[in-house]
Short mmCIF file of C-alpha atoms and ligand atoms in Angstrom, two decimals:
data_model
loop_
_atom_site.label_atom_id
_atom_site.label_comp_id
_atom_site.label_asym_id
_atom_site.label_seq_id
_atom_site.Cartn_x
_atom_site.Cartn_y
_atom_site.Cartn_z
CA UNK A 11 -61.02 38.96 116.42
CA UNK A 12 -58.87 38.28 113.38
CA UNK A 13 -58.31 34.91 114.22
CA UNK A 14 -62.29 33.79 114.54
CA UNK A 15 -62.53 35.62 111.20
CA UNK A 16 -60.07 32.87 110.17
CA UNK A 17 -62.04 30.24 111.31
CA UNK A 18 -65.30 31.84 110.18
CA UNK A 19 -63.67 31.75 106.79
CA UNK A 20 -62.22 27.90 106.98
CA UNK A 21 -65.69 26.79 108.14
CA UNK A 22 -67.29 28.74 105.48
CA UNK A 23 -65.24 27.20 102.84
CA UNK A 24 -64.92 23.53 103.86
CA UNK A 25 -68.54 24.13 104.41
CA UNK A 26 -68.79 25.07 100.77
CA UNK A 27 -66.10 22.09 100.20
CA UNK A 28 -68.86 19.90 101.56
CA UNK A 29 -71.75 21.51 99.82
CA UNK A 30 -70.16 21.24 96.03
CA UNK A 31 -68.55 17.66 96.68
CA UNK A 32 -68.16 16.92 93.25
CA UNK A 33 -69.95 13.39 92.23
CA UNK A 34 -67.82 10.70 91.06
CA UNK A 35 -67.85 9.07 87.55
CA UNK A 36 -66.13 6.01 86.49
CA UNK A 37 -64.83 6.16 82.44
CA UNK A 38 -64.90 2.39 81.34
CA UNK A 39 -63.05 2.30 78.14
CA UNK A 40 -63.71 -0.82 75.48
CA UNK A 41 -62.38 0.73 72.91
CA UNK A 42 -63.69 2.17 69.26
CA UNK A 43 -62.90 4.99 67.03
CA UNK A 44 -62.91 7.62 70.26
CA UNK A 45 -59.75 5.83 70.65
CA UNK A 46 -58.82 5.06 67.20
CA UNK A 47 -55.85 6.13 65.28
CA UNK A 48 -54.08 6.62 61.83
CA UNK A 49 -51.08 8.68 60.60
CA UNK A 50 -53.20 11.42 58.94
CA UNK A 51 -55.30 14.32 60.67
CA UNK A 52 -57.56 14.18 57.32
CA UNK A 53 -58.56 10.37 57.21
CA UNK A 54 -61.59 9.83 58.84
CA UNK A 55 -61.77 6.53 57.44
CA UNK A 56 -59.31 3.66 57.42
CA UNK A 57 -58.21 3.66 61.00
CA UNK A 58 -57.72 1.41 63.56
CA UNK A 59 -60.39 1.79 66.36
CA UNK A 60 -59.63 0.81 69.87
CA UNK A 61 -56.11 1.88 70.13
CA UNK A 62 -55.62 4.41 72.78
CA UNK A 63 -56.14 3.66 76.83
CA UNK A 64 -58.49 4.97 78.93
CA UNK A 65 -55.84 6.87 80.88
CA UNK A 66 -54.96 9.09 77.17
CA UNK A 67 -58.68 9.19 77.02
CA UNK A 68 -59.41 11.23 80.28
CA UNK A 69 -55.87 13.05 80.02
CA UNK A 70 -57.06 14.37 76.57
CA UNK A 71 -60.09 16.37 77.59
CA UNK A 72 -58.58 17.41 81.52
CA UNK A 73 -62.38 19.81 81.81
CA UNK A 74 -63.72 16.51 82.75
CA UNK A 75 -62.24 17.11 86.10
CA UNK A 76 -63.98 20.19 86.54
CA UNK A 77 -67.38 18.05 86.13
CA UNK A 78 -66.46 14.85 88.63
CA UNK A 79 -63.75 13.01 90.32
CA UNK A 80 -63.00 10.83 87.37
CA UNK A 81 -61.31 7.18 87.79
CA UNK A 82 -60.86 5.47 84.67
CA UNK A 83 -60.53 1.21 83.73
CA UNK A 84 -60.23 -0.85 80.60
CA UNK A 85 -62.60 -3.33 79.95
CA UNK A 86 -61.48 -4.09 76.56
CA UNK A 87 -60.17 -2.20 73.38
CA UNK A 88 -61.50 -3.43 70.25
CA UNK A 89 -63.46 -2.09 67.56
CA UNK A 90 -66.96 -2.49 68.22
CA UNK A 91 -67.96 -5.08 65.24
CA UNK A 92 -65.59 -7.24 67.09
CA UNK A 93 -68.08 -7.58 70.42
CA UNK A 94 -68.84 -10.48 72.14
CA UNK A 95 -71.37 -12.24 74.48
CA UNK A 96 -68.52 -12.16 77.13
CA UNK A 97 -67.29 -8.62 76.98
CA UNK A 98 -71.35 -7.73 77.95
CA UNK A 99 -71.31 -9.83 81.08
CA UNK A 100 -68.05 -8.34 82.18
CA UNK A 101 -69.58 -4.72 81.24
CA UNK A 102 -72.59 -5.20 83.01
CA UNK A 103 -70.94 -6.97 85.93
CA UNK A 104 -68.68 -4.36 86.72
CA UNK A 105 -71.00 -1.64 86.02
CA UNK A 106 -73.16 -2.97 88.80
CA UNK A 107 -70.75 -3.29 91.09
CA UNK A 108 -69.33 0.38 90.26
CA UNK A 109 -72.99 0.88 91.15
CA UNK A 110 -73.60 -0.32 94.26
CA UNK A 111 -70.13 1.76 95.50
CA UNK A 112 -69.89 5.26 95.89
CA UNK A 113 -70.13 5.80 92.45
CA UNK A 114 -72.39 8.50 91.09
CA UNK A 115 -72.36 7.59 87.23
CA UNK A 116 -70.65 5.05 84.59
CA UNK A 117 -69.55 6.66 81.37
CA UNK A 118 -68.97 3.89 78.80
CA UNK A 119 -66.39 4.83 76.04
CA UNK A 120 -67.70 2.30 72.81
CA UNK A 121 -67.25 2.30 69.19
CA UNK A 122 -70.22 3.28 67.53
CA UNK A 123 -70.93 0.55 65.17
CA UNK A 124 -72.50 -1.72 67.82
CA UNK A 125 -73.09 1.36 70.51
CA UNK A 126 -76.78 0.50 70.49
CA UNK A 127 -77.05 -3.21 71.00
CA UNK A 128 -75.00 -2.54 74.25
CA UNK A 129 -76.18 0.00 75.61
CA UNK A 130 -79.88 -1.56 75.17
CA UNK A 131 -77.70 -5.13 76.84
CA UNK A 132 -76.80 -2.92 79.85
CA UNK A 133 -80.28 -0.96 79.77
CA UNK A 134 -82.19 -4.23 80.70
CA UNK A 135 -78.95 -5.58 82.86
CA UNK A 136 -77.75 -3.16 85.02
CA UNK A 137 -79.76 -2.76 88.39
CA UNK A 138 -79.04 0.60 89.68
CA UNK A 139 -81.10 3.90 88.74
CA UNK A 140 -77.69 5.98 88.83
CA UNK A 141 -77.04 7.00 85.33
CA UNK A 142 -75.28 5.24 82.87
CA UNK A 143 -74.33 7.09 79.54
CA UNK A 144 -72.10 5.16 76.09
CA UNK A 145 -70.48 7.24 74.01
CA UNK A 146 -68.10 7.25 71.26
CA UNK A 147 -67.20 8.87 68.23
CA UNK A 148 -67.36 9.18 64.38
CA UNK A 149 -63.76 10.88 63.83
CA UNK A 150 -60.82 9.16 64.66
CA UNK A 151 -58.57 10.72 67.83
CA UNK A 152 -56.28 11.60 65.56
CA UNK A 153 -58.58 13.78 62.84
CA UNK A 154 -58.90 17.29 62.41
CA UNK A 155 -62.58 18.42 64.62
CA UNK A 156 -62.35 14.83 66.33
CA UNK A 157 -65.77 14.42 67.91
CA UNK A 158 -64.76 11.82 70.90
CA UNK A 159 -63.53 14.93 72.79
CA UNK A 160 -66.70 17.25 73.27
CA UNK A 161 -68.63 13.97 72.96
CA UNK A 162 -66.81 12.21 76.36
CA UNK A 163 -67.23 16.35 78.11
CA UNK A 164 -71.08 15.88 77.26
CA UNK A 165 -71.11 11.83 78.54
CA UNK A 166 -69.01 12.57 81.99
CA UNK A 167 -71.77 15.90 82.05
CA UNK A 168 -74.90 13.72 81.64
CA UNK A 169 -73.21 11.04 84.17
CA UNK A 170 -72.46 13.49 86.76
CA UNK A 171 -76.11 14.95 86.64
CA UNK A 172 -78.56 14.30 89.21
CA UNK A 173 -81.42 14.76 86.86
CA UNK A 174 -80.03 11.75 84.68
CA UNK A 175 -80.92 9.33 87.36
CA UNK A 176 -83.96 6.57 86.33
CA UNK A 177 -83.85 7.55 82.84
CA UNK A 178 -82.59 3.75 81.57
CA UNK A 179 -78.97 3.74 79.97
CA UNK A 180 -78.56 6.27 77.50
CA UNK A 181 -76.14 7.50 75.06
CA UNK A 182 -74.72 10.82 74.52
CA UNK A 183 -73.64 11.63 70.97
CA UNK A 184 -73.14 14.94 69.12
CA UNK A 185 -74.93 17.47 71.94
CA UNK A 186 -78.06 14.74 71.94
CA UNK A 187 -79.14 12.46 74.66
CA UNK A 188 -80.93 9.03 73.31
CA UNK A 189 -82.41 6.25 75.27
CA UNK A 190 -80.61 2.89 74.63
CA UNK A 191 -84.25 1.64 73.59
CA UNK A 192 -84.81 3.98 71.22
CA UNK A 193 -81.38 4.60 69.57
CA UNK A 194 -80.51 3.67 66.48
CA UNK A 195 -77.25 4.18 64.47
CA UNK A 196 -78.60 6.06 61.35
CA UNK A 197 -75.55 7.32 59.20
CA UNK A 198 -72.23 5.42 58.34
CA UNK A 199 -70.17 8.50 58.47
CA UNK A 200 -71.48 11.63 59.77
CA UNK A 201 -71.08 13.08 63.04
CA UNK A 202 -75.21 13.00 63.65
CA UNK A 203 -75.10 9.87 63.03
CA UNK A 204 -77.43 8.58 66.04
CA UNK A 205 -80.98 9.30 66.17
CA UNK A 206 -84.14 7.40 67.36
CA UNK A 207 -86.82 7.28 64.97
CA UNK A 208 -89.84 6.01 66.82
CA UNK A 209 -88.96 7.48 69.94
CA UNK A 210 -87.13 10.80 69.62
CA UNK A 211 -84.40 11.96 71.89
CA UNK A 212 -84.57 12.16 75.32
CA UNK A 213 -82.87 15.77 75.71
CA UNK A 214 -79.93 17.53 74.82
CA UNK A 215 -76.51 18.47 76.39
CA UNK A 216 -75.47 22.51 75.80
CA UNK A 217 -71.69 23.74 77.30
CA UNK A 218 -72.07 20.70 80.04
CA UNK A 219 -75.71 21.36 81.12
CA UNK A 220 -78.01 19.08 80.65
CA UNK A 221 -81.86 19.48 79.30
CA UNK A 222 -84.40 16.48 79.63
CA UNK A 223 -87.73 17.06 77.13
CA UNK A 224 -88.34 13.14 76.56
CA UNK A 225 -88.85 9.88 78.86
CA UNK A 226 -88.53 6.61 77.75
CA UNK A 227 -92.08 4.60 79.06
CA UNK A 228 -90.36 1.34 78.66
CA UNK A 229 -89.53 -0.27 81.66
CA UNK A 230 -85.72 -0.61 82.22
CA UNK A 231 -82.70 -1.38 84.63
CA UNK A 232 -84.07 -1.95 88.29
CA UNK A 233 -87.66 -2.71 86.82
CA UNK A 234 -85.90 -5.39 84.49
CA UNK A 235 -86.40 -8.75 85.02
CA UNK A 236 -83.08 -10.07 83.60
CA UNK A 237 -79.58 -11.19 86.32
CA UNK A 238 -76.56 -11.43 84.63
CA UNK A 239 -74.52 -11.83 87.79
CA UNK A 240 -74.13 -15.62 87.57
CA UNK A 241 -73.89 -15.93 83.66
CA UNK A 242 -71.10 -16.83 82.10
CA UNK A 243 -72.57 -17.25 78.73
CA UNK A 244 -75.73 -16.44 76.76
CA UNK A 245 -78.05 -17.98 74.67
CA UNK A 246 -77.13 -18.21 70.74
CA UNK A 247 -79.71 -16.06 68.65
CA UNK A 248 -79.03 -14.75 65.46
CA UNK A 249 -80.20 -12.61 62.70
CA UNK A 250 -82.29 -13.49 59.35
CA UNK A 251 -82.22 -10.59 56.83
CA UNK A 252 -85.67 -10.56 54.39
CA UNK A 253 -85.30 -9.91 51.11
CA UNK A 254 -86.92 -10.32 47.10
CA UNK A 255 -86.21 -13.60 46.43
CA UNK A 256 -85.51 -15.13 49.72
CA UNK A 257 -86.35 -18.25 48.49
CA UNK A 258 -83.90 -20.48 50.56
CA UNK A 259 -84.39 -21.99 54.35
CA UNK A 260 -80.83 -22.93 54.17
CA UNK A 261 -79.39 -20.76 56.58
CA UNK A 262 -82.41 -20.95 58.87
CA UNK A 263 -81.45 -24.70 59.08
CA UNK A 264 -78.13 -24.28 59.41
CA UNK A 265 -78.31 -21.98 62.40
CA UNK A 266 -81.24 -24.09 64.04
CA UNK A 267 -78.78 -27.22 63.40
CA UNK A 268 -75.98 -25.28 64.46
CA UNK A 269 -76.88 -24.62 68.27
CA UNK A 270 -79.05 -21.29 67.36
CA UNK A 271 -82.02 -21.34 69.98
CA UNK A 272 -83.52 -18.04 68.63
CA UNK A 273 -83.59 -16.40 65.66
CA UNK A 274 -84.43 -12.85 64.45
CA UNK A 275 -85.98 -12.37 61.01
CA UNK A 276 -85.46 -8.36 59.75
CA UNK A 277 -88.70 -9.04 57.52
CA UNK A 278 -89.66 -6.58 55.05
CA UNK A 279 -92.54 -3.90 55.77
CA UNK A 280 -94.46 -4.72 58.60
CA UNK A 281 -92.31 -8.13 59.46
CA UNK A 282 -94.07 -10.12 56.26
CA UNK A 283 -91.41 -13.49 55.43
CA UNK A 284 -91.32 -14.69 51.94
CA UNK A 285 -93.04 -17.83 51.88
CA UNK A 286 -90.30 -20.13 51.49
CA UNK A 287 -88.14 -18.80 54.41
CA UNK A 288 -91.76 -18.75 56.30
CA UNK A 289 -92.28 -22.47 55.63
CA UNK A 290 -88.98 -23.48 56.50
CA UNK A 291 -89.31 -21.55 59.64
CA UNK A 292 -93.12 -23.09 60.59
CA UNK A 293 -91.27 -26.28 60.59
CA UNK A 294 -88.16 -25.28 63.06
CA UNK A 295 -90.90 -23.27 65.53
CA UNK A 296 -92.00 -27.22 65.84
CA UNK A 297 -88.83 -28.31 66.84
CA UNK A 298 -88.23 -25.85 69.50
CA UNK A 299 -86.48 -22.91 67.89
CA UNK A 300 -87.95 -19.53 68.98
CA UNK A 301 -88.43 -16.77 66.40
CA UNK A 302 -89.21 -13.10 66.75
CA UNK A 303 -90.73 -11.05 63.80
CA UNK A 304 -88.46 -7.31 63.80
CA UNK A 305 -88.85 -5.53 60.20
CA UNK A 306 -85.40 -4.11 58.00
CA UNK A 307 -87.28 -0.78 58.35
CA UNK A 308 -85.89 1.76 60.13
CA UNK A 309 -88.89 3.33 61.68
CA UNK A 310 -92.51 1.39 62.63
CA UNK A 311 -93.39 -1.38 64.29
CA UNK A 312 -94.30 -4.81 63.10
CA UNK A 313 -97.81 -6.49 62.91
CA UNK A 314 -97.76 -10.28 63.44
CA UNK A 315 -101.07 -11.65 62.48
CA UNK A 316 -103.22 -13.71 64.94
CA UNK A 317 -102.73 -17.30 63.15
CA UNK A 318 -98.63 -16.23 63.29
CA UNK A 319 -98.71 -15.78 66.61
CA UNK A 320 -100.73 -19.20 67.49
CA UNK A 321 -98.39 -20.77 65.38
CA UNK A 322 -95.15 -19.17 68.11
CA UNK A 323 -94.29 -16.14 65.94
CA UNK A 324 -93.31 -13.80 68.11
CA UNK A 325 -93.66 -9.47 67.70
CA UNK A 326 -91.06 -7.35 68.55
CA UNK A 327 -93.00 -4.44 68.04
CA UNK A 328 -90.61 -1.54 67.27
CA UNK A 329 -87.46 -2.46 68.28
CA UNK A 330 -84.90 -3.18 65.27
CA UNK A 331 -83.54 -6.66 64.70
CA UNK A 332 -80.53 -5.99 66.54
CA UNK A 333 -82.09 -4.89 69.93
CA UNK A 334 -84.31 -8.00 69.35
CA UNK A 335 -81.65 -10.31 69.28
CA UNK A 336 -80.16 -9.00 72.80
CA UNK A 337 -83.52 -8.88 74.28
CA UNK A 338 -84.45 -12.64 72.69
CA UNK A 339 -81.48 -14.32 74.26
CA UNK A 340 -81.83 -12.61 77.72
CA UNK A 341 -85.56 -13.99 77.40
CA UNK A 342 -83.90 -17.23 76.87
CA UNK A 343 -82.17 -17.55 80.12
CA UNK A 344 -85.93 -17.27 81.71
CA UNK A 345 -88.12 -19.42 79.74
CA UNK A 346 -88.90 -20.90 75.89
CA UNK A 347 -92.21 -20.04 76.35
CA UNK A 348 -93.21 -18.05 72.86
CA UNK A 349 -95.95 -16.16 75.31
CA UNK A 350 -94.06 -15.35 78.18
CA UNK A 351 -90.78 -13.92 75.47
CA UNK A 352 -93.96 -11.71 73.62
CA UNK A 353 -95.06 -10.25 77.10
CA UNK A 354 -91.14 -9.53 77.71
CA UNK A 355 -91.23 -7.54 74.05
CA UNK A 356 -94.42 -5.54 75.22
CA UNK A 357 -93.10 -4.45 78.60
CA UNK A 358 -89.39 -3.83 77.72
C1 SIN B 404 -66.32 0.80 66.04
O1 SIN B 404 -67.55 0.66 66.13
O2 SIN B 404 -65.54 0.35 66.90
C2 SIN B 404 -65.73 1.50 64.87
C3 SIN B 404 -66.58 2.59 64.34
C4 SIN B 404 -66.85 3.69 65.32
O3 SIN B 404 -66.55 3.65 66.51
O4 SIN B 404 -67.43 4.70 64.84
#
């Protein structure tokens, strides 16, 4: 009798084993200031990001465990401003194939400086609906009420969370959940410093559970048209800032001359161009270069008139210049078509 108890009671707990298998996340680390450094716990400024591992990473906050079987790898470790074209195909390309394994979720350690332009990179690259959350943080590893701690708990939480499947890539910064489409870094300094203005945040996390109150309509991830797998380089877009004054085309023919195939113009207000710049560009649209219309403000959307748009203007709608840029040069490996890149800024 006392030994089927026994096995009434191993059944019943590998049972239970089986039942609360916890899901696996994978911690890519590129670096940042969640693992930046300096030789003083009050300097929040001055450091170097992207200087501790992955492995110090996950050994710092060991409650992670209780949330997933964590594996960790190191995709790069530099500070954010530093990103390039390449470190975004290998991101995306081993995110996928994370994502086709047994993989329940990809946590993304980032610096936050650029945190939005990737995560919006991987929102229209990666094709899996299995969550995919960036996160960083404001305060150096090293500072008195560091933020990357509580911020990677909340990230591996999210990742881990059946609920954050098909939501697009998001990012997970100080308690908040934000879509990668709508996010935009909105203080230098403080620990809120992530909000999205036209969009509002997707949910929120509280002591590891997670609460959805927001979806993001745009379409995203499996729905996106865009295959990095093949790439090993992107098309060359940049950014033209708007501004009193701009009287001067020189840098729009530089770029053009220099191998740019896109260009972004932050415009002021509602995406108008000074007239010079706008002449200057009228003339390169002619010669092949594609240009999209964003606006330096924060929150809105653009209006590019009729006669703009005959002419190949192109309107990005709401999206800031730098989630233009990643969306014009991934519309560049499909087509030059000024019509089909506007239907690609309507849908996406
Ligand atoms: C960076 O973007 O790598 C530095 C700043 C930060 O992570 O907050």
């Amino acid at each position: 009798m006392k030994k089927m108890l026994m096995c009434a009671a191993m059944a019943l707990s590998l049972g239970a084993g089986i039942l609360e298998a916890k899901p696996k996340v994978a911690i890519l680390a590129t670096g940042g200031t969640i693992a930046g450094s300096i030789d003083s716990s009050i300097a929040t400024t001055g450091y170097t990001a992207g200087v501790l591992g992955v492995d110090t990473l996950i050994k710092a906050v060991p409650q992670i465990q209780d949330l997933a079987v964590i594996s960790g790898d190191q995709i790069a470790n530099i500070d954010s401003k530093d990103m390039t074209n390449e470190i975004w195909l290998k991101l995306a390309k081993e995110v996928n194939r994370l994502l086709k394994s047994d993989v329940d979720g990809v946590v993304i350690t980032h610096g936050t400086d650029t945190m939005e332009e990737t995560a919006y990179f991987l929102n229209l690259t990666v094709k899996s609906d299995k969550p995919v959350v960036l996160v960083g943080a404001m305060r150096p590893s090293t500072a008195i009420s560091a933020d990357g701690p509580k911020n990677l708990y909340n990230a591996v939480a999210l990742a881990a969370n059946p609920q954050a499947k098909n939501k697009g890539v998001m990012v997970a910064m100080n308690d908040r959940i934000q879509s990668a489409r709508g996010v935009v870094k909105t203080h230098s300094l403080n620990v809120n410093a992530f909000s999205s203005p036209d969009m509002g945040d997707m949910g929120y996390i509280v002591d590891g559970k997670v609460f959805f109150y927001n979806t993001n309509t745009k379409l995203h991830t499996k729905k996106s048209p865009f295959d990095v797998s093949k790439l090993k380089e992107l098309p060359k877009v940049d950014i033209l800032y708007s501004y009193a004054n701009d009287g001067s085309g020189v840098a729009a023919k530089a770029l053009f001359e220099n191998g740019t195939k896109g260009i972004v113009v932050a415009g002021t207000g509602a995406g108008s161009i000074h007239d010079y710049q706008k002449d200057v560009l009228k003339e390169l649209l002619k010669k092949g270069l594609n240009v999209a219309v964003s606006s330096r403000v924060v929150a809105g959307r653009v209006a590019v008139s009729d006669t703009d748009a005959k002419l190949g203007f192109i309107d990005t709608g709401d999206m800031s210049p730098q989630k233009a840029r990643v969306l014009l040069m991934l519309a560049l490996t499909k087509t030059n078509d000024p019509k089909k890149i506007q239907e690609y800024f309507l849908k996406y």
